[in-house]
PDB file of N, CA and C in Angstrom:
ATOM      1  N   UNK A   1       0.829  -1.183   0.000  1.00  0.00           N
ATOM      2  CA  UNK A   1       0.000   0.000   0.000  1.00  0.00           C
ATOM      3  C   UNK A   1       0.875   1.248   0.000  1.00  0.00           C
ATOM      4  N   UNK A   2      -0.015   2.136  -0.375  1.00  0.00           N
ATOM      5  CA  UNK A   2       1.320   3.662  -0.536  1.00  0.00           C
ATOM      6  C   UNK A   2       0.898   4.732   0.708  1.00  0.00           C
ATOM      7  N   UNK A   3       1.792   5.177   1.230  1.00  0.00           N
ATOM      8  CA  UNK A   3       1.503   5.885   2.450  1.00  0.00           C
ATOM      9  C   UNK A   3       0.737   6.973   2.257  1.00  0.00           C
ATOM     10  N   UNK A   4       0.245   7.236   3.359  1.00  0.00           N
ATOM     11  CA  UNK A   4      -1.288   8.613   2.858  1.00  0.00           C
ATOM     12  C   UNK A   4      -0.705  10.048   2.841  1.00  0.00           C
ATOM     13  N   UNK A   5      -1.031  10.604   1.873  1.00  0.00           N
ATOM     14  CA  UNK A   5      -0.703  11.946   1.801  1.00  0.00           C
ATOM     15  C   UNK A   5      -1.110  12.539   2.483  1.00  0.00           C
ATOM     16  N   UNK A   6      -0.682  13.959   3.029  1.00  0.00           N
ATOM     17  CA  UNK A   6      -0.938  14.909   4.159  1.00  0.00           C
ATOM     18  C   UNK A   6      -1.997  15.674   3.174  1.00  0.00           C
ATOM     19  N   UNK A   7      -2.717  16.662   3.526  1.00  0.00           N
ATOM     20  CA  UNK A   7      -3.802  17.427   3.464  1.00  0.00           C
ATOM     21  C   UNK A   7      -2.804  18.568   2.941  1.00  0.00           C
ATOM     22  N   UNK A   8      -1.834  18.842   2.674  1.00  0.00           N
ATOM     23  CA  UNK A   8      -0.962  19.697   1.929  1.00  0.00           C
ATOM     24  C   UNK A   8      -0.847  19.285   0.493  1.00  0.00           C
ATOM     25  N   UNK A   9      -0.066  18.196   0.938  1.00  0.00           N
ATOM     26  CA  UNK A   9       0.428  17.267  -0.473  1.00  0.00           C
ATOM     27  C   UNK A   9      -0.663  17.132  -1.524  1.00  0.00           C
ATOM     28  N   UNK A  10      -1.800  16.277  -0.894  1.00  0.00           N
ATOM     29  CA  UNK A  10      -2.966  16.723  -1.373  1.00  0.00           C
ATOM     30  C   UNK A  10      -3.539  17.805  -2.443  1.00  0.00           C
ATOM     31  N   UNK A  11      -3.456  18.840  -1.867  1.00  0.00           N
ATOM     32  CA  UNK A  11      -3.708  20.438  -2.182  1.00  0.00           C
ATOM     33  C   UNK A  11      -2.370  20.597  -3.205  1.00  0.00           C
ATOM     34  N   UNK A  12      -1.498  20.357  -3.103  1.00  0.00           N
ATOM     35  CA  UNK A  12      -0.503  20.209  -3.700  1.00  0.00           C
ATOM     36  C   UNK A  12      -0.688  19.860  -5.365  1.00  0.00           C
ATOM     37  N   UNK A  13      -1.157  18.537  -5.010  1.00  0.00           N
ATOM     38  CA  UNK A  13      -1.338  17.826  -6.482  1.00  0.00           C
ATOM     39  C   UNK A  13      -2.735  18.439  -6.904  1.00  0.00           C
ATOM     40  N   UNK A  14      -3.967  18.782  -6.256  1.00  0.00           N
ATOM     41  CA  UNK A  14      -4.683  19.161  -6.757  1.00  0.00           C
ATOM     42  C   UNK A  14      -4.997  20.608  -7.355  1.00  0.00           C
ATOM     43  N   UNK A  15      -3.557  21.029  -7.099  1.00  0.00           N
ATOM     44  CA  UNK A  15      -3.212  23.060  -7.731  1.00  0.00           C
ATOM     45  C   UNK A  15      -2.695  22.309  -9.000  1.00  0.00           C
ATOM     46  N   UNK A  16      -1.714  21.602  -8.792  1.00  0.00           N
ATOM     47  CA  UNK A  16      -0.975  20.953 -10.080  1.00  0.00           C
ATOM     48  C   UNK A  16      -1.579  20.681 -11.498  1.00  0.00           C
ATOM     49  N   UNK A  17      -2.567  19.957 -11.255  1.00  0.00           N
ATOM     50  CA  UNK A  17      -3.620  19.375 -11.887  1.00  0.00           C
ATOM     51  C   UNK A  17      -4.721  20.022 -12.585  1.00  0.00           C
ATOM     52  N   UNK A  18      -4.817  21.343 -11.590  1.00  0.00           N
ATOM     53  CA  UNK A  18      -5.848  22.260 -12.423  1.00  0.00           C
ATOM     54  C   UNK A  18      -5.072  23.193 -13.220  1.00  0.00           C
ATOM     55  N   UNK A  19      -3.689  23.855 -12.574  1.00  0.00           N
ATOM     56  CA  UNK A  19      -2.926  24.441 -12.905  1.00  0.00           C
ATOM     57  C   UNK A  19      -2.663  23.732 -14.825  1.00  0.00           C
ATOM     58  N   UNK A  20      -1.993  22.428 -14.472  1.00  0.00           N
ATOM     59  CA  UNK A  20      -2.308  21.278 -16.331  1.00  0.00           C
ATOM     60  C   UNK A  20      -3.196  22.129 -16.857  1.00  0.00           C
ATOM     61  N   UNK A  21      -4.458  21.440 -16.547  1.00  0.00           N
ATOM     62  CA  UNK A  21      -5.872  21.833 -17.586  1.00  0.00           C
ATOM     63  C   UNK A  21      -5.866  22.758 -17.940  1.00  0.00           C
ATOM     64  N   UNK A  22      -5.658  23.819 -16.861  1.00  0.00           N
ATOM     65  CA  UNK A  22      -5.978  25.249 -17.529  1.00  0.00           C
ATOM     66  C   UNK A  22      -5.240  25.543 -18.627  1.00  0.00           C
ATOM     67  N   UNK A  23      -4.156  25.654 -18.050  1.00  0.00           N
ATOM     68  CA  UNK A  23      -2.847  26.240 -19.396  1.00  0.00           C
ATOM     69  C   UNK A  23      -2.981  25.214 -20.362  1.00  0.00           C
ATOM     70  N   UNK A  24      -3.339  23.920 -20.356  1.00  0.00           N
ATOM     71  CA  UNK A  24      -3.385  22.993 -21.326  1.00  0.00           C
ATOM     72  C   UNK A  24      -4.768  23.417 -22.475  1.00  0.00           C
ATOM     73  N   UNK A  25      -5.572  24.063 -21.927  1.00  0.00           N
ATOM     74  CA  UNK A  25      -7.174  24.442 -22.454  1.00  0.00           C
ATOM     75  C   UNK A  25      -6.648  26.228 -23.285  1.00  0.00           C
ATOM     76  N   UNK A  26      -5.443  26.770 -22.417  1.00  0.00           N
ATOM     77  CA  UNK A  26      -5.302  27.915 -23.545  1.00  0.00           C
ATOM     78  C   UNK A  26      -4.995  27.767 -24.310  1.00  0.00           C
ATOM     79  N   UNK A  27      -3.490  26.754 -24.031  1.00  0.00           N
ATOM     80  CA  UNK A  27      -2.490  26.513 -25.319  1.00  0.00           C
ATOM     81  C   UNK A  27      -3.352  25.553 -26.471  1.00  0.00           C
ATOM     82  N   UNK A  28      -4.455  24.728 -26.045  1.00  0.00           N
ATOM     83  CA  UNK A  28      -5.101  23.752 -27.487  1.00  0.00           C
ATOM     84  C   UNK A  28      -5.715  25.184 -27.666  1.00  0.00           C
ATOM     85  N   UNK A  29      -6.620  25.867 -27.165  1.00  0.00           N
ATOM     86  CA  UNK A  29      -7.369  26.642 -27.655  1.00  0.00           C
ATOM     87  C   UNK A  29      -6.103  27.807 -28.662  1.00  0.00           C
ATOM     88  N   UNK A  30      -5.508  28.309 -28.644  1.00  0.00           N
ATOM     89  CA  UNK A  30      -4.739  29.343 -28.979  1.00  0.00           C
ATOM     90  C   UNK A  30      -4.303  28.324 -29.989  1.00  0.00           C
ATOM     91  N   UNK A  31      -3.526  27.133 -30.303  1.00  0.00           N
ATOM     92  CA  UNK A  31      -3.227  26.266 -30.972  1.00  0.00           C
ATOM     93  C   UNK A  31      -4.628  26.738 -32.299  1.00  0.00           C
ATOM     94  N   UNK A  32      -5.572  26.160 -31.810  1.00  0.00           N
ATOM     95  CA  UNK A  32      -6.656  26.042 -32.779  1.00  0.00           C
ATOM     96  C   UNK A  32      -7.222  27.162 -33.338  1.00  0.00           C
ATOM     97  N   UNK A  33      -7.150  28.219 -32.700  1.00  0.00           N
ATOM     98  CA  UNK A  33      -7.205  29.627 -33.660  1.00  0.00           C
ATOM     99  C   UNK A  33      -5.854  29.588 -34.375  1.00  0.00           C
ATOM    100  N   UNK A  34      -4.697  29.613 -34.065  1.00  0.00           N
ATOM    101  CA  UNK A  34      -3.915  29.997 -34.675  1.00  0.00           C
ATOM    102  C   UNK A  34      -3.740  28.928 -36.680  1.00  0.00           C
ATOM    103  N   UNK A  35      -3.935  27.581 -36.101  1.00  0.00           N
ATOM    104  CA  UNK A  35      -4.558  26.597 -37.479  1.00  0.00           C
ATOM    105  C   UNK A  35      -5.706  26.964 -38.092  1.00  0.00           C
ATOM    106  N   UNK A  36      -6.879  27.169 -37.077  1.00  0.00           N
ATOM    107  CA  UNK A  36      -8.178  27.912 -38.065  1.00  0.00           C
ATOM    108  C   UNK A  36      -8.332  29.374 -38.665  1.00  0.00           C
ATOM    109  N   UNK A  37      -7.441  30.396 -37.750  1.00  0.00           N
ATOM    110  CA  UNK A  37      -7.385  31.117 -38.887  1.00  0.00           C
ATOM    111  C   UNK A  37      -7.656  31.219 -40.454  1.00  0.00           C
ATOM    112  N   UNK A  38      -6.997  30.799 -40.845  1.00  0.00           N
ATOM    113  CA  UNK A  38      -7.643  30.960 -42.582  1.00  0.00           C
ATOM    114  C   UNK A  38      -8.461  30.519 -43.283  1.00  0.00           C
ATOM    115  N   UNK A  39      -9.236  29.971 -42.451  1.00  0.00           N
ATOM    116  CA  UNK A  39     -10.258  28.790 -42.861  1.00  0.00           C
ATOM    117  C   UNK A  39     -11.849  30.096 -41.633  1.00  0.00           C
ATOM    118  N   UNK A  40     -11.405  30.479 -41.303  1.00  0.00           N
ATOM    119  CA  UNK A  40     -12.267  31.408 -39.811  1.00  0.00           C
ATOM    120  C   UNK A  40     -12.267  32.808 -40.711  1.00  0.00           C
ATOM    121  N   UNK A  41     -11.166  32.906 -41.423  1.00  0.00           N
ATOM    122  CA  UNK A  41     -11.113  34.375 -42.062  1.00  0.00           C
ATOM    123  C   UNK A  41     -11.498  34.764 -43.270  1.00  0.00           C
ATOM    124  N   UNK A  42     -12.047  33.335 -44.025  1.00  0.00           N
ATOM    125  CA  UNK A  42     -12.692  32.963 -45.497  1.00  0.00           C
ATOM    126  C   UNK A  42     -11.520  33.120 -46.375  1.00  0.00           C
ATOM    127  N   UNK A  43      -9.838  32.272 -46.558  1.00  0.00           N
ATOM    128  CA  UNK A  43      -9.068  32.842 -46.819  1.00  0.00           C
ATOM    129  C   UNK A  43      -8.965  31.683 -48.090  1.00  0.00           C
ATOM    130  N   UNK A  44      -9.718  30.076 -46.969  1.00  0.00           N
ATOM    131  CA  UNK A  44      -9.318  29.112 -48.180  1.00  0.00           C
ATOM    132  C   UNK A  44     -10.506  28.962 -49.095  1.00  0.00           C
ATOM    133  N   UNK A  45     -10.377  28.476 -49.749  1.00  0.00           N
ATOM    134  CA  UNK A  45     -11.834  27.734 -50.484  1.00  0.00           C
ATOM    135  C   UNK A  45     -12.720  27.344 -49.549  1.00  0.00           C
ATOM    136  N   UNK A  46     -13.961  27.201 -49.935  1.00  0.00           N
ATOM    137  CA  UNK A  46     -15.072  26.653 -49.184  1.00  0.00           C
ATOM    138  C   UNK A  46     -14.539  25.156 -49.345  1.00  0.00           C
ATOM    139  N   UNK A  47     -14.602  24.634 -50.147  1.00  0.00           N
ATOM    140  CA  UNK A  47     -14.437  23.016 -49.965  1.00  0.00           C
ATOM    141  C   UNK A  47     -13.360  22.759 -48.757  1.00  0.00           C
ATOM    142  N   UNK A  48     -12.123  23.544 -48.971  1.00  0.00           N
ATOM    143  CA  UNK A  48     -11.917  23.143 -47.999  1.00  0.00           C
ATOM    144  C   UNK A  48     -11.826  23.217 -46.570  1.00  0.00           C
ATOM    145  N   UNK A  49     -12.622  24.146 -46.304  1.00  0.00           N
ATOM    146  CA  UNK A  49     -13.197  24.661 -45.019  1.00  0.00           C
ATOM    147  C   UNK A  49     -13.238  23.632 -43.766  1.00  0.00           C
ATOM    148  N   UNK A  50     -14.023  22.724 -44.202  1.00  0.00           N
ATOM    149  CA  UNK A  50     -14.039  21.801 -43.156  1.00  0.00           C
ATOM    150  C   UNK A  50     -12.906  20.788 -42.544  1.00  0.00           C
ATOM    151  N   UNK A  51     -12.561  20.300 -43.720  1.00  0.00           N
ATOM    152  CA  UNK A  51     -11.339  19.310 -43.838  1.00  0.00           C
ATOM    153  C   UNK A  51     -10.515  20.203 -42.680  1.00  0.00           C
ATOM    154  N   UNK A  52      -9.960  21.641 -43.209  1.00  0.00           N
ATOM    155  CA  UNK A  52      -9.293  22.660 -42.521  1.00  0.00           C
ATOM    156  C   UNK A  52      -9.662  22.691 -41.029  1.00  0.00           C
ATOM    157  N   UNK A  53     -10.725  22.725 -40.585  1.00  0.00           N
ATOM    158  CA  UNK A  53     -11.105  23.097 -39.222  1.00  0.00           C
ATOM    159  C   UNK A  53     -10.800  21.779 -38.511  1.00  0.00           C
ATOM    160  N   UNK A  54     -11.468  20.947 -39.037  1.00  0.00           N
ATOM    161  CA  UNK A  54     -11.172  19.441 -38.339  1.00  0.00           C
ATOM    162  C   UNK A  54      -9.771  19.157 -38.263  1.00  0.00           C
ATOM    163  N   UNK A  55      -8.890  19.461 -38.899  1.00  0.00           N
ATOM    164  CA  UNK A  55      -7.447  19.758 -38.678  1.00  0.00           C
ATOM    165  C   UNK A  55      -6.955  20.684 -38.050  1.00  0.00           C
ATOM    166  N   UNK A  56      -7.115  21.774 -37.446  1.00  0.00           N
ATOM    167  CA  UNK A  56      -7.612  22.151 -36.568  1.00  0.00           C
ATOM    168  C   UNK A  56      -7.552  21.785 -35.230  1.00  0.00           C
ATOM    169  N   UNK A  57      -8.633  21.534 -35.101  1.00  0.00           N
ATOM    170  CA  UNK A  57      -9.411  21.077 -33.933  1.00  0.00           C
ATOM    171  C   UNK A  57      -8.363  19.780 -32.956  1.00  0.00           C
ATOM    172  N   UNK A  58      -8.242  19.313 -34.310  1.00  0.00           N
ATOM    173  CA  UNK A  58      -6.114  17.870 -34.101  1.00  0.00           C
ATOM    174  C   UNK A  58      -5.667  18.580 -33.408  1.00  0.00           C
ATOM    175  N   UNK A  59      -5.315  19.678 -33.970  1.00  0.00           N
ATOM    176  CA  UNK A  59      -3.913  19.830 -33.503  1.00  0.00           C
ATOM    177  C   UNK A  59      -4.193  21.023 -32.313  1.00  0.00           C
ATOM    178  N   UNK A  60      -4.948  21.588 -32.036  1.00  0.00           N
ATOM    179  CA  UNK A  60      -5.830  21.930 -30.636  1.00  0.00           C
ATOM    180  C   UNK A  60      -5.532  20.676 -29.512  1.00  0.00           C
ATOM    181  N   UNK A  61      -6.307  19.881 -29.636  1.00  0.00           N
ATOM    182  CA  UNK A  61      -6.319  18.584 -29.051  1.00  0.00           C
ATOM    183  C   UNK A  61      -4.586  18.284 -28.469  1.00  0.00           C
ATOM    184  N   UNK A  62      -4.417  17.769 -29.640  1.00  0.00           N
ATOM    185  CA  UNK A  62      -3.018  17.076 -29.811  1.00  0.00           C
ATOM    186  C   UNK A  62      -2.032  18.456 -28.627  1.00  0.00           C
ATOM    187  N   UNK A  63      -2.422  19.472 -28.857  1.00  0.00           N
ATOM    188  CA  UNK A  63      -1.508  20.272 -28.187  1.00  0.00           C
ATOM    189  C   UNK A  63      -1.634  20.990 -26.177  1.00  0.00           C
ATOM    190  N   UNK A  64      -3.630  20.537 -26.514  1.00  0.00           N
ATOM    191  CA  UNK A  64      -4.149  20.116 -24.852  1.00  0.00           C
ATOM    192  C   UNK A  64      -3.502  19.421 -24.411  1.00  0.00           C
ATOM    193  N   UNK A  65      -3.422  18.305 -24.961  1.00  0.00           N
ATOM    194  CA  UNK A  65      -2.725  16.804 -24.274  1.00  0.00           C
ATOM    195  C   UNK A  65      -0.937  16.709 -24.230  1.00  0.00           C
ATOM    196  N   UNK A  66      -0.643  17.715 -25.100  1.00  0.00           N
ATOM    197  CA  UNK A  66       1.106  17.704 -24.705  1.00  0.00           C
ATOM    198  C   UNK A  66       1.317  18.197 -23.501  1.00  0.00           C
ATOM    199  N   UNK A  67       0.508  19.592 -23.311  1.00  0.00           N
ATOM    200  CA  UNK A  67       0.650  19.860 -22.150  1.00  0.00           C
ATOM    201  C   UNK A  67       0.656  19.340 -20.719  1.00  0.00           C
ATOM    202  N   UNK A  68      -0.894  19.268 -21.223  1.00  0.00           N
ATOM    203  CA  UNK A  68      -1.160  18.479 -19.573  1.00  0.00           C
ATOM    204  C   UNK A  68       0.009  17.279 -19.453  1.00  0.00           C
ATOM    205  N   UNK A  69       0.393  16.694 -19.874  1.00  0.00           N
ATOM    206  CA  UNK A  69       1.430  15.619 -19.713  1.00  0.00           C
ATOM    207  C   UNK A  69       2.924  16.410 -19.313  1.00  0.00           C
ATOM    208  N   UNK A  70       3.010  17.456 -19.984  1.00  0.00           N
ATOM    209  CA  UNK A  70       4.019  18.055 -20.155  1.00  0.00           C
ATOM    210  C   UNK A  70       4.211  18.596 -18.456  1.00  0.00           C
ATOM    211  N   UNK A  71       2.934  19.451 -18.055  1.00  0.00           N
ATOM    212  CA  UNK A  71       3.279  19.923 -16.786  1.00  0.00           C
ATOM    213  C   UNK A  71       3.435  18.715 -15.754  1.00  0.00           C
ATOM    214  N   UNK A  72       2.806  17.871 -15.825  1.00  0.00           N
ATOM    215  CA  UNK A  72       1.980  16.765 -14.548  1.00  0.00           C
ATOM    216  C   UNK A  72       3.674  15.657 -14.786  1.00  0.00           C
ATOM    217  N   UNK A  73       4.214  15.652 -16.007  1.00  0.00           N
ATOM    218  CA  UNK A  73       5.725  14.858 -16.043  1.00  0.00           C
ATOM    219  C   UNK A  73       6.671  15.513 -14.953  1.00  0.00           C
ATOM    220  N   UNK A  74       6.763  16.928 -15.381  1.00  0.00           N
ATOM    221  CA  UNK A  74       7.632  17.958 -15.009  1.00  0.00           C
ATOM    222  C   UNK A  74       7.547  18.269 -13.501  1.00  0.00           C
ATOM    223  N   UNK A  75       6.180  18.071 -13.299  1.00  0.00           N
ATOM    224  CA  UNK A  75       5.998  17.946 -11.090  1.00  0.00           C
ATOM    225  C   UNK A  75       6.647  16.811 -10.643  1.00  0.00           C
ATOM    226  N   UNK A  76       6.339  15.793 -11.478  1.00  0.00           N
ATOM    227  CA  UNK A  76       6.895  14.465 -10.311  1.00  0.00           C
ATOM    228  C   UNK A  76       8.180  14.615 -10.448  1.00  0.00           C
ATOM    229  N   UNK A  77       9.044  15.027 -11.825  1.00  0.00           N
ATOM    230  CA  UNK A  77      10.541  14.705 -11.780  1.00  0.00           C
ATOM    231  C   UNK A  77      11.494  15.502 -10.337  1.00  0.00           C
ATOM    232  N   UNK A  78      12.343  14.867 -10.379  1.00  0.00           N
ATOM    233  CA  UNK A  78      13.439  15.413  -8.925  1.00  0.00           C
ATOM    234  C   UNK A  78      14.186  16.932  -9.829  1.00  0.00           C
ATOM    235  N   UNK A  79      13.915  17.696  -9.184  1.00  0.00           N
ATOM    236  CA  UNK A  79      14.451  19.123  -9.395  1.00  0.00           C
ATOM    237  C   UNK A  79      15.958  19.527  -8.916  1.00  0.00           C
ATOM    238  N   UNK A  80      16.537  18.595  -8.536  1.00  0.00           N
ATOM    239  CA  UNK A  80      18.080  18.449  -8.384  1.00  0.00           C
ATOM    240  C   UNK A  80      18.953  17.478  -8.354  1.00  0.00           C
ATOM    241  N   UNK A  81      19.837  17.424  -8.439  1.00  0.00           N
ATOM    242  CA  UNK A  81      20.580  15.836  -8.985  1.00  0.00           C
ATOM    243  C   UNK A  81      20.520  15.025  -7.652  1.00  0.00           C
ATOM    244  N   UNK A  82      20.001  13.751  -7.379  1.00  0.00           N
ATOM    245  CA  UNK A  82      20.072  13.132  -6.558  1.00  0.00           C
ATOM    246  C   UNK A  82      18.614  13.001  -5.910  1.00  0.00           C
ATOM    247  N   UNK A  83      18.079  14.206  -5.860  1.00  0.00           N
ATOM    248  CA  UNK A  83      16.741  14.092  -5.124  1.00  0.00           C
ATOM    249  C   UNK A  83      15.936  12.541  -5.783  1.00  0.00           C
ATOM    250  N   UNK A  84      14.779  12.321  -4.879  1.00  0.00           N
ATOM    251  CA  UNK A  84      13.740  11.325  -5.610  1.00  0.00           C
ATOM    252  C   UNK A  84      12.450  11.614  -5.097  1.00  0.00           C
ATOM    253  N   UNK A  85      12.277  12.349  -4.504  1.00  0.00           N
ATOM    254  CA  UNK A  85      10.965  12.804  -4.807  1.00  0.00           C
ATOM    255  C   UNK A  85      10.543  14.429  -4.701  1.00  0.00           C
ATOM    256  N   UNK A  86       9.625  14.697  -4.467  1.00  0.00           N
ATOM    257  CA  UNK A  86       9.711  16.745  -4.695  1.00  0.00           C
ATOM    258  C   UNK A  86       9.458  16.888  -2.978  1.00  0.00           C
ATOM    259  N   UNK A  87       9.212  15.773  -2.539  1.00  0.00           N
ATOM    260  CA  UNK A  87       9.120  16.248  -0.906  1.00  0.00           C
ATOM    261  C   UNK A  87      10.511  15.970  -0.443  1.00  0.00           C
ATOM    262  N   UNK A  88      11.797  15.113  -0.630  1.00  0.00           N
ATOM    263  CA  UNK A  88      12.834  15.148  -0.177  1.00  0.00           C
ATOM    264  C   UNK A  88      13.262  16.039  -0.477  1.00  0.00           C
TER     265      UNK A  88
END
């Protein structure tokens, strides 16, 4: 069994976690304007409008999910040579 976290630690991971989402929800979002642009600004063809947005919308996604992984990797790792966990 794994020992119980304190009511800090806790609070800890659960700033962490929202802290992810959020910035993970600007950067897909900002991601996905910045791909839909020209397709948002009537720049391409209509045909390919959609194809465009739904590509898009990928790489929105695709760039939510780097994040959140990206921050939530970057908490657990040891922040100095030797450490092994962020509470030692």
């Amino acid at each position: 069994m794994s020992p119980t976290l304190s009511q800090a630690q806790r609070d800890a991971v659960t700033v962490e976690i929202v802290f992810a989402v959020v910035t993970g929800a600007l950067v897909g979002a900002l991601a996905f304007l910045i791909c839909a642009a020209p397709a948002l600004w009537d720049v391409l063809p209509a045909s390919w409008r959609g194809s465009w947005l739904v590509g898009a919308a990928l790489v929105g996604g695709v760039a939510f999910v780097h994040r959140v992984v990206r921050v939530l990797w970057r908490w657990r790792q040891p922040s100095q040579p030797g450490r092994t966990s962020p509470d030692s």
